[in-house]
């Protein structure tokens, strides 16, 4: 390491082509020495990826879980794909999901079938009729089990109790002691949560709220009254528009009641994106662009977002260059020009009349009209000869 720092200046004088042929050496040296940008490997590509966009917009995602739950896709994967697609339009600043209690307690048919199959397999394993091809692995301690029920009992009796003790210790601690305990147990608690998702069955629903929170969404549960989630989400969208916290709105819903909110967003010059399965719905007709859940999960929407951004930029440029007729402004400008021209013409005619003409506009010389003036010939004849 000392040699690298001592002769660090030597590496700055080496040509880039020379370093490109020594890629493994450069990668090792980059850990200990600071290379300038002109000597980095693919430095232009790295700098372009790190530098943020000049006009990146703030994006807000609003998800109506009552109308558009992530079926039949897993909630966590669907939330990550949605966030990745929305990030193509700018910086995702807000991710909010609204639903009532029924949406979180509801279990999709696909999840029910999986649970029934798992229950039947457990019964056959307990009777000794079938044996799994591979043992069940406990992801916390690493033990193997050839019976799924034994794995679940082991997880509940040992690891679930340990996690409960850790949580109680953290809750009872205060101040800096609590901060130290959270830092101490953070890795173990995260490991427990990942293992519990695959082993334990959620007591309510199928883990929709927890998966969305894990993906970064702020989940808001409202009352079971009709339209309670829609009203709360509309008010939240309007509040964000009033405070100008976002320039792009991504709405996950097929409910036509949100058409008025999208129209209001477009009047306020916000870009609107709708995610839903109805291709010719009212929301997609109002919004600037729309995608389906299938396009989101396949990654097709993220590719199309590039062309959509290009169209938005072109439309913004055309709006700036577009001439708009304002009658009051045009009238004020052209009326003042006409009045000034009339005054100039009038003043010029008055000046000519005062300088060179009489009341009739004819030239006057020596107080006589033009028909009484003598010609040059008469003037020479009338002169006396010397």
PDB file of C-alpha atoms in Angstrom, residues 5-135:
ATOM      1  CA  UNK A   5       0.695   6.035  -2.340  1.00  0.00           C
ATOM      2  CA  UNK A   6       4.333   6.960  -2.813  1.00  0.00           C
ATOM      3  CA  UNK A   7       4.276   6.602  -6.553  1.00  0.00           C
ATOM      4  CA  UNK A   8       0.724   7.777  -6.999  1.00  0.00           C
ATOM      5  CA  UNK A   9       1.789  10.623  -9.271  1.00  0.00           C
ATOM      6  CA  UNK A  10       3.378   8.177 -11.692  1.00  0.00           C
ATOM      7  CA  UNK A  11      -0.002   6.650 -12.461  1.00  0.00           C
ATOM      8  CA  UNK A  12      -1.394  10.044 -13.415  1.00  0.00           C
ATOM      9  CA  UNK A  13       1.154  10.358 -16.204  1.00  0.00           C
ATOM     10  CA  UNK A  14       0.395   6.965 -17.765  1.00  0.00           C
ATOM     11  CA  UNK A  15      -1.718   7.098 -20.887  1.00  0.00           C
ATOM     12  CA  UNK A  16      -5.293   5.769 -20.737  1.00  0.00           C
ATOM     13  CA  UNK A  17      -4.647   3.234 -23.476  1.00  0.00           C
ATOM     14  CA  UNK A  18      -1.894   1.727 -21.393  1.00  0.00           C
ATOM     15  CA  UNK A  19      -4.248   1.365 -18.427  1.00  0.00           C
ATOM     16  CA  UNK A  20      -7.005  -0.233 -20.491  1.00  0.00           C
ATOM     17  CA  UNK A  21      -4.656  -3.129 -21.270  1.00  0.00           C
ATOM     18  CA  UNK A  22      -4.007  -3.553 -17.553  1.00  0.00           C
ATOM     19  CA  UNK A  23      -7.591  -3.727 -16.317  1.00  0.00           C
ATOM     20  CA  UNK A  24      -7.006  -6.192 -13.441  1.00  0.00           C
ATOM     21  CA  UNK A  25      -4.083  -4.151 -12.135  1.00  0.00           C
ATOM     22  CA  UNK A  26      -6.038  -0.917 -12.337  1.00  0.00           C
ATOM     23  CA  UNK A  27      -8.977  -2.413 -10.437  1.00  0.00           C
ATOM     24  CA  UNK A  28      -6.667  -3.445  -7.598  1.00  0.00           C
ATOM     25  CA  UNK A  29      -4.839  -0.117  -7.530  1.00  0.00           C
ATOM     26  CA  UNK A  30      -8.100   1.832  -7.515  1.00  0.00           C
ATOM     27  CA  UNK A  31      -8.759   0.561  -3.997  1.00  0.00           C
ATOM     28  CA  UNK A  32      -5.666   2.309  -2.679  1.00  0.00           C
ATOM     29  CA  UNK A  33      -5.031   5.196  -5.097  1.00  0.00           C
ATOM     30  CA  UNK A  34      -7.215   7.993  -6.396  1.00  0.00           C
ATOM     31  CA  UNK A  35      -7.291   8.140 -10.182  1.00  0.00           C
ATOM     32  CA  UNK A  36      -8.516  11.116 -12.110  1.00  0.00           C
ATOM     33  CA  UNK A  37     -11.618  10.833 -14.215  1.00  0.00           C
ATOM     34  CA  UNK A  38      -9.674  10.756 -17.471  1.00  0.00           C
ATOM     35  CA  UNK A  39      -7.857   7.595 -16.355  1.00  0.00           C
ATOM     36  CA  UNK A  40     -10.866   5.669 -15.052  1.00  0.00           C
ATOM     37  CA  UNK A  41     -12.171   2.633 -16.839  1.00  0.00           C
ATOM     38  CA  UNK A  42     -15.312   3.681 -18.710  1.00  0.00           C
ATOM     39  CA  UNK A  43     -15.275   6.899 -16.720  1.00  0.00           C
ATOM     40  CA  UNK A  44     -17.640   8.650 -19.092  1.00  0.00           C
ATOM     41  CA  UNK A  45     -20.274   5.946 -18.671  1.00  0.00           C
ATOM     42  CA  UNK A  46     -19.939   6.005 -14.892  1.00  0.00           C
ATOM     43  CA  UNK A  47     -20.149   9.780 -14.667  1.00  0.00           C
ATOM     44  CA  UNK A  48     -23.197   9.870 -16.902  1.00  0.00           C
ATOM     45  CA  UNK A  49     -24.969   7.292 -14.779  1.00  0.00           C
ATOM     46  CA  UNK A  50     -24.121   9.041 -11.518  1.00  0.00           C
ATOM     47  CA  UNK A  51     -25.020  12.553 -12.595  1.00  0.00           C
ATOM     48  CA  UNK A  52     -28.733  13.150 -12.131  1.00  0.00           C
ATOM     49  CA  UNK A  53     -30.958  14.449 -14.910  1.00  0.00           C
ATOM     50  CA  UNK A  54     -31.195  18.158 -15.370  1.00  0.00           C
ATOM     51  CA  UNK A  55     -34.992  18.296 -15.347  1.00  0.00           C
ATOM     52  CA  UNK A  56     -35.879  15.214 -13.308  1.00  0.00           C
ATOM     53  CA  UNK A  57     -39.403  15.529 -11.980  1.00  0.00           C
ATOM     54  CA  UNK A  58     -40.683  14.495  -8.572  1.00  0.00           C
ATOM     55  CA  UNK A  59     -43.014  11.504  -8.938  1.00  0.00           C
ATOM     56  CA  UNK A  60     -45.859  10.539  -6.592  1.00  0.00           C
ATOM     57  CA  UNK A  61     -47.399   7.037  -6.711  1.00  0.00           C
ATOM     58  CA  UNK A  62     -50.940   6.540  -5.397  1.00  0.00           C
ATOM     59  CA  UNK A  63     -52.233   2.976  -5.217  1.00  0.00           C
ATOM     60  CA  UNK A  64     -55.937   2.182  -4.787  1.00  0.00           C
ATOM     61  CA  UNK A  65     -55.723  -1.298  -3.240  1.00  0.00           C
ATOM     62  CA  UNK A  66     -59.502  -1.630  -3.015  1.00  0.00           C
ATOM     63  CA  UNK A  67     -59.873  -1.342  -6.764  1.00  0.00           C
ATOM     64  CA  UNK A  68     -56.534  -2.668  -8.037  1.00  0.00           C
ATOM     65  CA  UNK A  69     -54.776  -5.174  -5.737  1.00  0.00           C
ATOM     66  CA  UNK A  70     -51.625  -6.795  -7.158  1.00  0.00           C
ATOM     67  CA  UNK A  71     -53.359 -10.041  -8.147  1.00  0.00           C
ATOM     68  CA  UNK A  72     -52.165 -12.533  -9.306  1.00  0.00           C
ATOM     69  CA  UNK A  73     -48.626 -11.225  -8.775  1.00  0.00           C
ATOM     70  CA  UNK A  74     -46.780 -11.267  -5.422  1.00  0.00           C
ATOM     71  CA  UNK A  75     -47.235  -7.917  -3.653  1.00  0.00           C
ATOM     72  CA  UNK A  76     -43.556  -7.293  -2.957  1.00  0.00           C
ATOM     73  CA  UNK A  77     -42.423  -7.979  -6.526  1.00  0.00           C
ATOM     74  CA  UNK A  78     -45.294  -5.951  -7.962  1.00  0.00           C
ATOM     75  CA  UNK A  79     -44.438  -2.985  -5.736  1.00  0.00           C
ATOM     76  CA  UNK A  80     -40.754  -3.097  -6.747  1.00  0.00           C
ATOM     77  CA  UNK A  81     -41.624  -3.308 -10.462  1.00  0.00           C
ATOM     78  CA  UNK A  82     -44.043  -0.397 -10.098  1.00  0.00           C
ATOM     79  CA  UNK A  83     -41.434   1.719  -8.341  1.00  0.00           C
ATOM     80  CA  UNK A  84     -38.821   0.886 -10.993  1.00  0.00           C
ATOM     81  CA  UNK A  85     -41.180   1.906 -13.793  1.00  0.00           C
ATOM     82  CA  UNK A  86     -42.164   5.140 -12.041  1.00  0.00           C
ATOM     83  CA  UNK A  87     -38.493   6.017 -11.530  1.00  0.00           C
ATOM     84  CA  UNK A  88     -38.165   6.249 -15.330  1.00  0.00           C
ATOM     85  CA  UNK A  89     -40.300   9.422 -15.188  1.00  0.00           C
ATOM     86  CA  UNK A  90     -38.249  11.048 -12.426  1.00  0.00           C
ATOM     87  CA  UNK A  91     -37.376  10.803  -8.749  1.00  0.00           C
ATOM     88  CA  UNK A  92     -39.972   8.781  -6.836  1.00  0.00           C
ATOM     89  CA  UNK A  93     -40.625  10.920  -3.793  1.00  0.00           C
ATOM     90  CA  UNK A  94     -44.003   9.632  -2.552  1.00  0.00           C
ATOM     91  CA  UNK A  95     -45.378   6.057  -2.541  1.00  0.00           C
ATOM     92  CA  UNK A  96     -48.778   5.812  -0.873  1.00  0.00           C
ATOM     93  CA  UNK A  97     -51.323   2.961  -0.809  1.00  0.00           C
ATOM     94  CA  UNK A  98     -54.900   3.277   0.475  1.00  0.00           C
ATOM     95  CA  UNK A  99     -57.296   0.474   1.392  1.00  0.00           C
ATOM     96  CA  UNK A 100     -59.888  -0.538   3.947  1.00  0.00           C
ATOM     97  CA  UNK A 101     -59.635  -3.468   6.369  1.00  0.00           C
ATOM     98  CA  UNK A 102     -61.308  -5.874   3.974  1.00  0.00           C
ATOM     99  CA  UNK A 103     -58.511  -5.439   1.398  1.00  0.00           C
ATOM    100  CA  UNK A 104     -55.861  -6.447   3.937  1.00  0.00           C
ATOM    101  CA  UNK A 105     -57.844  -9.409   5.302  1.00  0.00           C
ATOM    102  CA  UNK A 106     -58.790 -10.727   1.849  1.00  0.00           C
ATOM    103  CA  UNK A 107     -56.920 -13.816   0.585  1.00  0.00           C
ATOM    104  CA  UNK A 108     -56.758 -14.285  -3.218  1.00  0.00           C
ATOM    105  CA  UNK A 109     -57.892 -17.625  -4.685  1.00  0.00           C
ATOM    106  CA  UNK A 110     -54.367 -18.464  -5.865  1.00  0.00           C
ATOM    107  CA  UNK A 111     -53.014 -18.093  -2.309  1.00  0.00           C
ATOM    108  CA  UNK A 112     -55.853 -20.234  -0.964  1.00  0.00           C
ATOM    109  CA  UNK A 113     -55.004 -23.026  -3.396  1.00  0.00           C
ATOM    110  CA  UNK A 114     -51.355 -22.906  -2.363  1.00  0.00           C
ATOM    111  CA  UNK A 115     -52.308 -23.196   1.299  1.00  0.00           C
ATOM    112  CA  UNK A 116     -54.598 -26.150   0.611  1.00  0.00           C
ATOM    113  CA  UNK A 117     -51.841 -27.955  -1.291  1.00  0.00           C
ATOM    114  CA  UNK A 118     -49.384 -27.272   1.524  1.00  0.00           C
ATOM    115  CA  UNK A 119     -51.841 -28.653   4.071  1.00  0.00           C
ATOM    116  CA  UNK A 120     -52.354 -31.863   2.065  1.00  0.00           C
ATOM    117  CA  UNK A 121     -48.589 -32.350   1.691  1.00  0.00           C
ATOM    118  CA  UNK A 122     -48.111 -31.922   5.422  1.00  0.00           C
ATOM    119  CA  UNK A 123     -50.694 -34.615   6.129  1.00  0.00           C
ATOM    120  CA  UNK A 124     -49.030 -37.033   3.720  1.00  0.00           C
ATOM    121  CA  UNK A 125     -45.596 -36.323   5.218  1.00  0.00           C
ATOM    122  CA  UNK A 126     -46.872 -36.925   8.736  1.00  0.00           C
ATOM    123  CA  UNK A 127     -48.282 -40.323   7.692  1.00  0.00           C
ATOM    124  CA  UNK A 128     -44.993 -41.241   6.041  1.00  0.00           C
ATOM    125  CA  UNK A 129     -46.549 -41.720   2.609  1.00  0.00           C
ATOM    126  CA  UNK A 130     -44.289 -39.220   0.843  1.00  0.00           C
ATOM    127  CA  UNK A 131     -40.866 -37.796   1.495  1.00  0.00           C
ATOM    128  CA  UNK A 132     -39.586 -34.440   0.181  1.00  0.00           C
ATOM    129  CA  UNK A 133     -36.784 -34.683  -2.409  1.00  0.00           C
ATOM    130  CA  UNK A 134     -34.751 -32.126  -0.469  1.00  0.00           C
ATOM    131  CA  UNK A 135     -34.861 -31.400   3.270  1.00  0.00           C
TER     132      UNK A 135
END
